[in-house]
Short mmCIF file of C-alpha atoms (C1' of nucleotides) in Angstrom, two decimals:
data_model
loop_
_atom_site.label_atom_id
_atom_site.label_comp_id
_atom_site.label_asym_id
_atom_site.label_seq_id
_atom_site.Cartn_x
_atom_site.Cartn_y
_atom_site.Cartn_z
CA MET M 220 128.56 257.76 -46.80
CA THR M 221 126.40 259.22 -49.40
CA ALA M 222 123.32 259.94 -47.19
CA SER M 223 121.46 262.46 -48.69
CA THR M 224 120.29 265.66 -47.15
CA LYS M 225 116.72 264.02 -46.82
CA GLU M 226 118.12 260.89 -45.36
CA ARG M 227 120.20 262.86 -42.85
CA ILE M 228 117.35 264.84 -41.82
CA LEU M 229 115.34 261.88 -41.34
CA ASP M 230 117.85 259.88 -39.14
CA ALA M 231 118.59 262.76 -36.87
CA THR M 232 115.03 263.44 -36.23
CA ALA M 233 114.56 259.80 -35.46
CA GLU M 234 116.98 259.78 -32.92
CA MET M 235 116.10 263.14 -31.43
CA PHE M 236 112.26 261.86 -30.97
CA ARG M 237 113.78 258.68 -29.42
CA ARG M 238 115.52 260.29 -26.81
CA TYR M 239 113.67 263.53 -26.37
CA GLY M 240 110.29 262.97 -28.00
CA TYR M 241 108.15 265.05 -30.17
CA THR M 242 107.64 267.94 -28.55
CA GLY M 243 111.12 268.19 -27.10
CA ALA M 244 112.99 267.82 -30.40
CA GLY M 245 113.19 271.43 -31.77
CA LEU M 246 113.67 271.79 -35.45
CA LYS M 247 116.95 274.02 -34.86
CA GLN M 248 118.48 271.16 -33.15
CA ILE M 249 117.59 268.73 -35.66
CA VAL M 250 119.06 270.41 -38.63
CA GLN M 251 122.14 271.19 -36.42
CA LYS M 252 122.74 267.62 -35.47
CA ALA M 253 121.73 266.67 -39.27
CA ASN M 254 124.32 269.10 -40.34
CA VAL M 255 122.01 270.72 -43.13
CA PRO M 256 120.90 274.23 -43.48
CA PHE M 257 117.53 275.03 -42.14
CA GLY M 258 115.86 276.00 -45.09
CA SER M 259 116.46 272.66 -46.55
CA LEU M 260 114.30 271.01 -44.18
CA TYR M 261 111.37 272.99 -45.58
CA HIS M 262 112.46 272.12 -49.13
CA HIS M 263 112.19 268.54 -48.38
CA PHE M 264 109.49 268.77 -45.75
CA PRO M 265 106.96 271.74 -46.99
CA GLY M 266 104.46 270.57 -44.38
CA GLY M 267 107.08 271.56 -41.40
CA LYS M 268 107.59 269.51 -38.16
CA VAL M 269 104.07 267.79 -38.29
CA GLU M 270 105.12 266.27 -42.17
CA LEU M 271 108.59 265.38 -41.04
CA GLY M 272 107.63 263.81 -37.88
CA ALA M 273 104.96 261.59 -39.74
CA HIS M 274 107.78 260.67 -42.04
CA VAL M 275 110.28 259.45 -39.14
CA ILE M 276 107.35 257.95 -37.47
CA ARG M 277 106.48 255.44 -40.49
CA ARG M 278 109.91 255.09 -41.09
CA SER M 279 111.16 254.21 -37.95
CA GLY M 280 108.10 251.73 -37.63
CA GLN M 281 109.40 250.15 -40.69
CA MET M 282 112.75 249.82 -39.53
CA TYR M 283 112.06 248.45 -36.33
CA GLN M 284 109.84 245.89 -38.08
CA ASP M 285 112.27 244.73 -40.45
CA ILE M 286 115.01 244.64 -37.39
CA VAL M 287 112.37 242.02 -35.46
CA THR M 288 111.42 240.43 -38.39
CA ALA M 289 115.51 239.53 -38.87
CA VAL M 290 115.88 238.44 -35.09
CA MET M 291 112.74 236.17 -35.90
CA ASP M 292 113.97 234.71 -39.02
CA ALA M 293 117.71 233.66 -37.29
CA SER M 294 116.00 231.84 -34.47
CA ALA M 295 115.58 227.97 -34.27
CA SER M 296 111.79 228.40 -33.09
CA ILE M 297 109.06 230.70 -32.33
CA GLU M 298 109.60 230.33 -28.82
CA GLU M 299 113.28 231.04 -29.10
CA SER M 300 112.24 234.31 -31.47
CA VAL M 301 110.24 235.69 -29.11
CA ARG M 302 112.61 235.42 -26.10
CA ASN M 303 115.48 236.60 -28.37
CA VAL M 304 113.34 239.84 -29.13
CA PHE M 305 112.96 240.93 -25.72
CA SER M 306 116.69 240.11 -24.60
CA GLY M 307 117.71 242.29 -27.81
CA ALA M 308 115.33 245.11 -26.43
CA ALA M 309 117.28 244.62 -23.41
CA ALA M 310 120.81 244.85 -24.69
CA VAL M 311 120.29 247.83 -26.94
CA LEU M 312 118.66 249.68 -23.59
CA GLN M 313 121.78 248.66 -21.62
CA ALA M 314 124.08 249.55 -24.57
CA SER M 315 122.74 253.21 -24.96
CA ASP M 316 122.66 253.77 -21.14
CA TYR M 317 118.95 253.54 -21.35
CA GLU M 318 118.54 256.38 -23.57
CA ASP M 319 117.38 254.84 -27.00
CA ALA M 320 113.86 254.07 -26.52
CA CYS M 321 111.08 253.27 -28.64
CA PRO M 322 110.23 256.71 -30.82
CA ILE M 323 107.03 255.76 -31.87
CA ALA M 324 105.66 255.09 -28.26
CA THR M 325 106.94 258.32 -26.90
CA VAL M 326 105.55 260.22 -29.67
CA ALA M 327 102.35 258.39 -29.73
CA LEU M 328 101.65 259.12 -25.82
CA GLU M 329 102.53 262.89 -26.43
CA VAL M 330 100.60 263.74 -29.51
CA ALA M 331 97.63 261.48 -29.16
CA SER M 332 95.27 264.25 -28.00
CA THR M 333 96.60 266.89 -30.01
CA ASN M 334 98.06 265.82 -33.48
CA GLU M 335 95.74 264.02 -35.48
CA PRO M 336 98.03 263.60 -38.43
CA LEU M 337 100.85 262.03 -36.07
CA ARG M 338 98.39 259.81 -34.11
CA GLU M 339 97.19 258.41 -37.09
CA ALA M 340 100.92 257.36 -38.13
CA THR M 341 101.65 255.97 -34.77
CA ALA M 342 98.14 253.84 -34.99
CA GLU M 343 99.15 252.63 -38.53
CA VAL M 344 102.58 251.31 -37.42
CA PHE M 345 101.04 249.52 -34.11
CA GLU M 346 98.64 247.82 -36.51
CA LYS M 347 101.21 246.65 -39.17
CA TRP M 348 103.39 245.66 -36.35
CA ILE M 349 100.23 243.56 -35.04
CA VAL M 350 99.44 242.12 -38.27
CA ALA M 351 103.00 240.91 -38.84
CA ALA M 352 103.45 239.56 -35.34
CA THR M 353 99.74 237.61 -35.79
CA GLU M 354 100.90 236.26 -39.21
CA ARG M 355 104.21 234.84 -37.66
CA PHE M 356 101.95 233.10 -34.74
CA VAL M 357 99.40 231.97 -37.21
CA SER M 358 102.22 230.36 -39.18
CA ALA M 359 103.43 228.76 -35.92
CA GLY M 360 99.98 226.95 -35.85
CA ILE M 361 98.00 229.32 -33.39
CA ALA M 362 94.68 230.08 -34.41
CA GLU M 363 93.83 233.74 -35.84
CA ALA M 364 91.85 235.31 -32.90
CA LYS M 365 94.38 233.75 -30.45
CA ALA M 366 97.35 234.60 -32.63
CA ARG M 367 96.36 238.54 -32.79
CA GLU M 368 95.72 238.63 -29.12
CA LEU M 369 99.22 237.39 -28.40
CA ALA M 370 100.52 239.81 -31.06
CA ILE M 371 98.89 242.74 -28.86
CA GLY M 372 99.80 241.09 -25.89
CA MET M 373 103.51 240.85 -27.10
CA ILE M 374 103.71 244.50 -28.55
CA ALA M 375 102.21 245.69 -25.19
CA ALA M 376 104.45 244.06 -22.96
CA VAL M 377 107.50 245.15 -24.82
CA GLU M 378 106.32 248.97 -24.76
CA GLY M 379 105.36 248.83 -21.09
CA ALA M 380 108.56 247.22 -20.16
CA PHE M 381 110.51 249.96 -22.23
CA ILE M 382 108.58 252.54 -20.18
CA LEU M 383 109.73 250.90 -16.90
CA ALA M 384 112.84 250.13 -17.90
CA ARG M 385 114.09 253.81 -18.92
CA ALA M 386 112.46 255.17 -15.89
CA THR M 387 114.02 252.62 -13.41
CA ARG M 388 117.21 252.39 -15.41
CA SER M 389 117.17 248.61 -15.16
CA THR M 390 116.41 245.73 -17.61
CA GLU M 391 114.30 244.04 -14.72
CA ALA M 392 111.10 244.78 -16.38
CA MET M 393 112.06 243.88 -20.04
CA ASP M 394 113.58 240.71 -18.62
CA VAL M 395 110.14 239.82 -16.78
CA ALA M 396 108.15 241.22 -19.96
CA GLY M 397 109.93 238.50 -22.12
CA ALA M 398 109.31 235.67 -19.91
CA MET M 399 105.49 236.66 -19.68
CA ALA M 400 105.21 236.82 -23.44
CA SER M 401 106.98 233.54 -24.07
CA GLY M 402 105.11 231.88 -21.70
CA MET M 403 101.69 232.80 -23.01
CA LEU M 404 103.04 231.81 -26.46
CA GLU M 405 103.92 228.28 -24.89
CA ALA M 406 100.73 228.06 -23.60
CA ALA M 407 99.06 229.18 -26.80
CA LEU M 408 101.25 226.63 -28.88
CA HIS M 409 100.43 223.63 -25.99
CA GLU M 410 96.69 224.45 -26.47
CA SER M 411 96.94 224.56 -30.32
CA ARG M 412 98.79 221.33 -30.48
CA GLY M 413 96.08 219.73 -28.54
CA MET T 138 85.27 274.18 -3.51
CA THR T 139 87.76 275.36 -1.14
CA ALA T 140 90.79 274.00 -3.18
CA SER T 141 93.77 275.83 -2.46
CA THR T 142 95.87 277.82 -5.20
CA LYS T 143 98.24 275.41 -4.73
CA GLU T 144 96.19 272.27 -5.15
CA ARG T 145 94.64 274.34 -8.08
CA ILE T 146 98.10 274.35 -9.72
CA LEU T 147 98.82 270.77 -9.16
CA ASP T 148 95.51 269.56 -10.46
CA ALA T 149 95.72 271.39 -13.54
CA THR T 150 99.30 270.57 -14.53
CA ALA T 151 98.32 266.62 -13.87
CA GLU T 152 95.55 267.22 -16.27
CA MET T 153 98.03 268.83 -18.70
CA PHE T 154 100.59 266.48 -18.40
CA ARG T 155 97.96 263.77 -18.99
CA ARG T 156 97.31 265.34 -22.43
CA TYR T 157 100.00 267.18 -23.57
CA GLY T 158 103.36 265.55 -21.76
CA TYR T 159 105.80 267.37 -19.44
CA THR T 160 107.39 269.42 -22.39
CA GLY T 161 103.95 270.14 -24.22
CA ALA T 162 102.62 271.50 -21.17
CA GLY T 163 103.34 275.36 -20.92
CA LEU T 164 103.36 277.19 -17.32
CA LYS T 165 101.40 279.93 -18.95
CA GLN T 166 98.77 277.20 -19.98
CA ILE T 167 98.93 275.82 -16.70
CA VAL T 168 98.41 278.98 -14.93
CA GLN T 169 95.13 279.87 -17.12
CA LYS T 170 93.67 276.38 -16.58
CA ALA T 171 94.30 276.90 -12.68
CA ASN T 172 92.81 280.67 -12.88
CA VAL T 173 96.19 281.45 -10.73
CA PRO T 174 98.44 284.49 -11.68
CA PHE T 175 101.83 283.59 -13.03
CA GLY T 176 103.62 285.07 -10.00
CA SER T 177 101.88 282.58 -7.30
CA LEU T 178 103.52 279.49 -9.40
CA TYR T 179 106.61 280.70 -8.60
CA HIS T 180 105.92 281.55 -4.96
CA HIS T 181 104.81 277.88 -4.16
CA PHE T 182 107.18 276.17 -6.52
CA PRO T 183 110.72 277.98 -6.62
CA GLY T 184 112.02 275.35 -8.18
CA GLY T 185 110.08 276.14 -11.29
CA LYS T 186 108.91 273.74 -13.72
CA VAL T 187 111.16 270.81 -12.49
CA GLU T 188 109.93 271.06 -8.99
CA LEU T 189 106.11 271.48 -9.91
CA GLY T 190 106.74 268.43 -12.01
CA ALA T 191 108.24 266.30 -9.72
CA HIS T 192 105.37 267.14 -7.20
CA VAL T 193 102.89 266.61 -9.80
CA ILE T 194 104.18 263.12 -10.58
CA ARG T 195 104.54 261.81 -7.21
CA ARG T 196 101.19 263.13 -6.10
CA SER T 197 99.43 261.54 -9.31
CA GLY T 198 101.37 258.40 -8.76
CA GLN T 199 99.89 258.39 -5.15
CA MET T 200 96.20 259.09 -6.32
CA TYR T 201 96.25 256.36 -9.18
CA GLN T 202 97.76 253.94 -6.51
CA ASP T 203 94.93 254.83 -4.28
CA ILE T 204 92.36 254.32 -6.83
CA VAL T 205 93.58 251.08 -7.84
CA THR T 206 93.55 250.13 -4.17
CA ALA T 207 90.21 251.01 -4.00
CA VAL T 208 89.02 248.97 -6.94
CA MET T 209 90.86 246.07 -5.86
CA ASP T 210 89.44 246.23 -2.29
CA ALA T 211 86.07 246.30 -3.72
CA SER T 212 86.52 243.01 -5.57
CA ALA T 213 85.47 239.85 -4.40
CA SER T 214 88.81 237.95 -5.23
CA ILE T 215 92.02 238.61 -6.49
CA GLU T 216 91.01 237.54 -9.96
CA GLU T 217 88.21 239.47 -10.19
CA SER T 218 90.26 242.78 -8.90
CA VAL T 219 92.93 242.62 -11.70
CA ARG T 220 90.03 241.72 -14.04
CA ASN T 221 88.61 245.17 -12.80
CA VAL T 222 91.68 247.41 -12.99
CA PHE T 223 92.10 246.58 -16.63
CA SER T 224 87.97 247.18 -17.33
CA GLY T 225 88.46 250.21 -15.18
CA ALA T 226 91.33 251.60 -17.18
CA ALA T 227 89.20 250.94 -20.39
CA ALA T 228 86.22 252.57 -19.18
CA VAL T 229 87.98 255.60 -18.58
CA LEU T 230 89.79 256.07 -21.72
CA GLN T 231 86.49 255.40 -23.34
CA ALA T 232 85.01 258.27 -21.09
CA SER T 233 87.55 260.83 -21.84
CA ASP T 234 87.72 260.06 -25.69
CA TYR T 235 91.02 258.53 -25.05
CA GLU T 236 92.33 261.67 -23.76
CA ASP T 237 93.17 260.99 -20.24
CA ALA T 238 96.09 258.43 -20.01
CA CYS T 239 98.35 257.74 -17.73
CA PRO T 240 100.64 261.15 -17.07
CA ILE T 241 103.50 258.83 -15.34
CA ALA T 242 103.91 256.94 -18.34
CA THR T 243 104.26 260.29 -20.87
CA VAL T 244 106.64 261.97 -18.65
CA ALA T 245 108.63 258.97 -18.11
CA LEU T 246 109.24 258.73 -21.72
CA GLU T 247 109.96 262.25 -22.24
CA VAL T 248 112.41 263.05 -19.79
CA ALA T 249 113.99 259.92 -18.55
CA SER T 250 117.54 260.97 -20.49
CA THR T 251 117.34 264.77 -20.02
CA ASN T 252 115.89 265.50 -16.61
CA GLU T 253 117.15 263.55 -13.59
CA PRO T 254 115.14 264.76 -11.06
CA LEU T 255 111.87 263.90 -13.06
CA ARG T 256 113.34 260.41 -14.05
CA GLU T 257 114.00 259.70 -10.25
CA ALA T 258 110.08 260.98 -9.63
CA THR T 259 109.04 258.51 -12.12
CA ALA T 260 111.18 255.53 -11.04
CA GLU T 261 110.20 256.10 -7.46
CA VAL T 262 106.40 255.94 -8.35
CA PHE T 263 106.59 252.88 -10.23
CA GLU T 264 108.97 251.20 -7.63
CA LYS T 265 106.04 252.01 -5.21
CA TRP T 266 103.17 250.54 -7.29
CA ILE T 267 105.37 247.21 -7.91
CA VAL T 268 105.93 246.99 -4.16
CA ALA T 269 101.94 247.61 -3.51
CA ALA T 270 101.14 244.90 -6.16
CA THR T 271 103.80 242.57 -4.94
CA GLU T 272 102.25 242.67 -1.59
CA ARG T 273 98.44 241.72 -2.95
CA PHE T 274 99.85 238.97 -4.75
CA VAL T 275 101.81 237.49 -1.79
CA SER T 276 98.81 238.20 0.47
CA ALA T 277 97.33 235.69 -1.98
CA GLY T 278 99.40 233.17 -1.50
CA ILE T 279 102.16 233.53 -4.16
CA ALA T 280 105.69 233.11 -3.63
CA GLU T 281 107.44 236.62 -3.34
CA ALA T 282 109.56 236.50 -6.39
CA LYS T 283 106.98 235.38 -8.60
CA ALA T 284 104.66 237.93 -7.31
CA ARG T 285 107.02 240.34 -8.02
CA GLU T 286 107.32 239.37 -11.53
CA LEU T 287 103.43 239.45 -11.90
CA ALA T 288 103.48 243.07 -10.30
CA ILE T 289 105.84 244.09 -12.98
CA GLY T 290 104.42 242.04 -15.97
CA MET T 291 100.98 243.43 -14.96
CA ILE T 292 101.90 247.07 -14.76
CA ALA T 293 103.98 246.77 -18.22
CA ALA T 294 100.98 245.46 -19.83
CA VAL T 295 98.62 248.26 -18.50
CA GLU T 296 100.97 250.87 -19.74
CA GLY T 297 101.58 249.36 -22.95
CA ALA T 298 98.09 248.91 -23.41
CA PHE T 299 97.65 252.53 -22.68
CA ILE T 300 100.01 253.63 -25.25
CA LEU T 301 98.18 251.19 -28.12
CA ALA T 302 94.79 252.18 -27.02
CA ARG T 303 95.20 255.97 -26.94
CA ALA T 304 97.28 255.72 -30.73
CA THR T 305 94.39 253.37 -32.14
CA ARG T 306 91.51 254.89 -30.47
CA SER T 307 90.37 251.34 -29.05
CA THR T 308 89.95 249.94 -26.24
CA GLU T 309 91.02 245.88 -27.74
CA ALA T 310 94.66 246.25 -26.44
CA MET T 311 93.48 246.97 -22.99
CA ASP T 312 91.14 244.08 -22.83
CA VAL T 313 93.64 241.86 -24.41
CA ALA T 314 96.08 243.13 -21.81
CA GLY T 315 93.46 242.53 -19.10
CA ALA T 316 93.04 239.11 -20.06
CA MET T 317 96.73 238.43 -20.22
CA ALA T 318 97.40 239.53 -16.93
CA SER T 319 94.24 237.45 -15.02
CA GLY T 320 95.55 234.68 -17.05
CA MET T 321 99.17 234.75 -15.61
CA LEU T 322 97.83 235.38 -12.50
CA GLU T 323 95.57 232.35 -12.37
CA ALA T 324 98.44 230.33 -13.45
CA ALA T 325 100.50 231.72 -10.61
CA LEU T 326 97.77 230.78 -8.31
CA HIS T 327 97.15 227.51 -9.60
CA GLU T 328 100.94 226.79 -9.31
CA SER T 329 101.01 228.10 -5.75
CA ARG T 330 98.25 225.90 -4.59
CA GLY T 331 99.77 222.84 -5.79
"C1'" DG K 105 101.34 286.19 -0.61
"C1'" DT K 106 98.87 288.23 -4.96
"C1'" DC K 107 99.57 290.19 -8.92
"C1'" DT K 108 101.63 292.49 -13.29
"C1'" DA K 109 105.12 293.36 -16.78
"C1'" DT K 110 109.02 292.21 -18.85
"C1'" DA K 111 113.56 289.97 -19.63
"C1'" DG K 112 116.30 286.58 -22.30
"C1'" DA K 113 116.24 282.32 -24.88
"C1'" DA K 114 114.10 279.06 -27.93
"C1'" DG K 115 110.43 277.60 -30.76
"C1'" DG K 116 108.33 276.86 -35.69
"C1'" DA K 117 107.93 278.99 -39.96
"C1'" DT K 118 109.07 282.10 -44.18
"C1'" DA K 119 111.42 285.09 -47.36
"C1'" DG K 120 114.46 285.77 -50.63
"C1'" DA K 121 119.57 285.77 -52.47
"C1'" DC K 122 122.69 282.31 -54.63
"C1'" DG R 124 117.85 273.07 -54.58
"C1'" DT R 125 121.15 275.33 -51.02
"C1'" DC R 126 121.77 278.57 -47.53
"C1'" DT R 127 121.46 282.77 -44.43
"C1'" DA R 128 118.96 286.06 -42.30
"C1'" DT R 129 114.63 287.30 -39.73
"C1'" DC R 130 110.00 287.20 -37.82
"C1'" DC R 131 106.84 286.45 -34.67
"C1'" DT R 132 105.25 283.47 -31.07
"C1'" DT R 133 105.98 280.77 -27.20
"C1'" DC R 134 108.76 279.38 -23.60
"C1'" DT R 135 110.75 279.63 -18.54
"C1'" DA R 136 111.92 282.55 -15.43
"C1'" DT R 137 112.73 287.05 -12.68
"C1'" DA R 138 111.55 291.79 -11.07
"C1'" DG R 139 109.27 294.58 -8.34
"C1'" DA R 140 104.39 296.97 -7.01
"C1'" DC R 141 100.79 296.14 -4.13
#
DNA sequence: GTCTATAGAAGGATAGAC
DNA sequence: GTCTATCCTTCTATAGAC
């Protein structure tokens, strides 16, 4: 309940990005949602929307990574942990009436061609996710190169499924993507175990 | 060279959506790029940006479907056709310096929560793609339900890979997604052939 | 049906009082 | 470091001459 002005701005911006994207989220709307006077935004983020956006992307990327890590840690096996990530994503989509999707993906597609600092922030987040997932798979006994492929495939699958699920307002794509990812993982595990 | 005013508007809008998204593409920029006076836009699309956007989404969706169909028709086998779709996507990304991505995905993420007519247009396009791909796989001897799963998985993989590839400016994710998709297909074919 | 001019709202950003 | 008022640009959309 003691969220600072700066944290309220970051939280509000993250939510706006999730729903409306970077271009669609206005600074005036953000300060209104955060219940913060307009000038405070430029006090905390002198670089304006770009600096705020980069902060929010890196922060959201870390928060999602923490959530996924927690879900996986709470799972009995690596196979189950992958399934739980996808079913968790499907549950969030349904619970938010398909409004809350991944803010990184939306912003990444919007700004990749036009805003280099933000593009770099999204690339940094994705690379961190890939490294973290790769480590998990290596720990499960999968060879490094194969583990990185699985990590990239899993992240691509979940992001692609987000797009389809939001557009069609159905979890079918997320369910299919989850089955696909766990299938790939099982095949890789089977291979690594001989 | 006899592109009508309306077609020039549609082409320019499609390119702007690919690079800047729906919100980021201004109508003034569009008419300037299309070399068309502003009033003509509202003559041809009285519904303004939403009507224009819906037209462009459906038109782009059909064009992409035609391209993919042509690539697949030119391939020797269903396995090769899937690989060619992903390698073709990777080639386009590289050739355009990672600027030209799928306009449907970008718009879908941006407007899913805020613009119902456009959300419906993106959902319609994705469903058509799924149906077309499903038919291909069924023709290759895969059972209907499994074929639909493969189709959804393939589209999610290519869209997710687009996000990662554009953000990181690398085709690695697209290459991995292609290998993943062809792997799934081969497993399904092997299963269906007994 | 082509084109210009402009309205009216919203965008990002800044200045300066407190 | 908080907050208000305002600037300038850009946005979508409309009106109306030709």
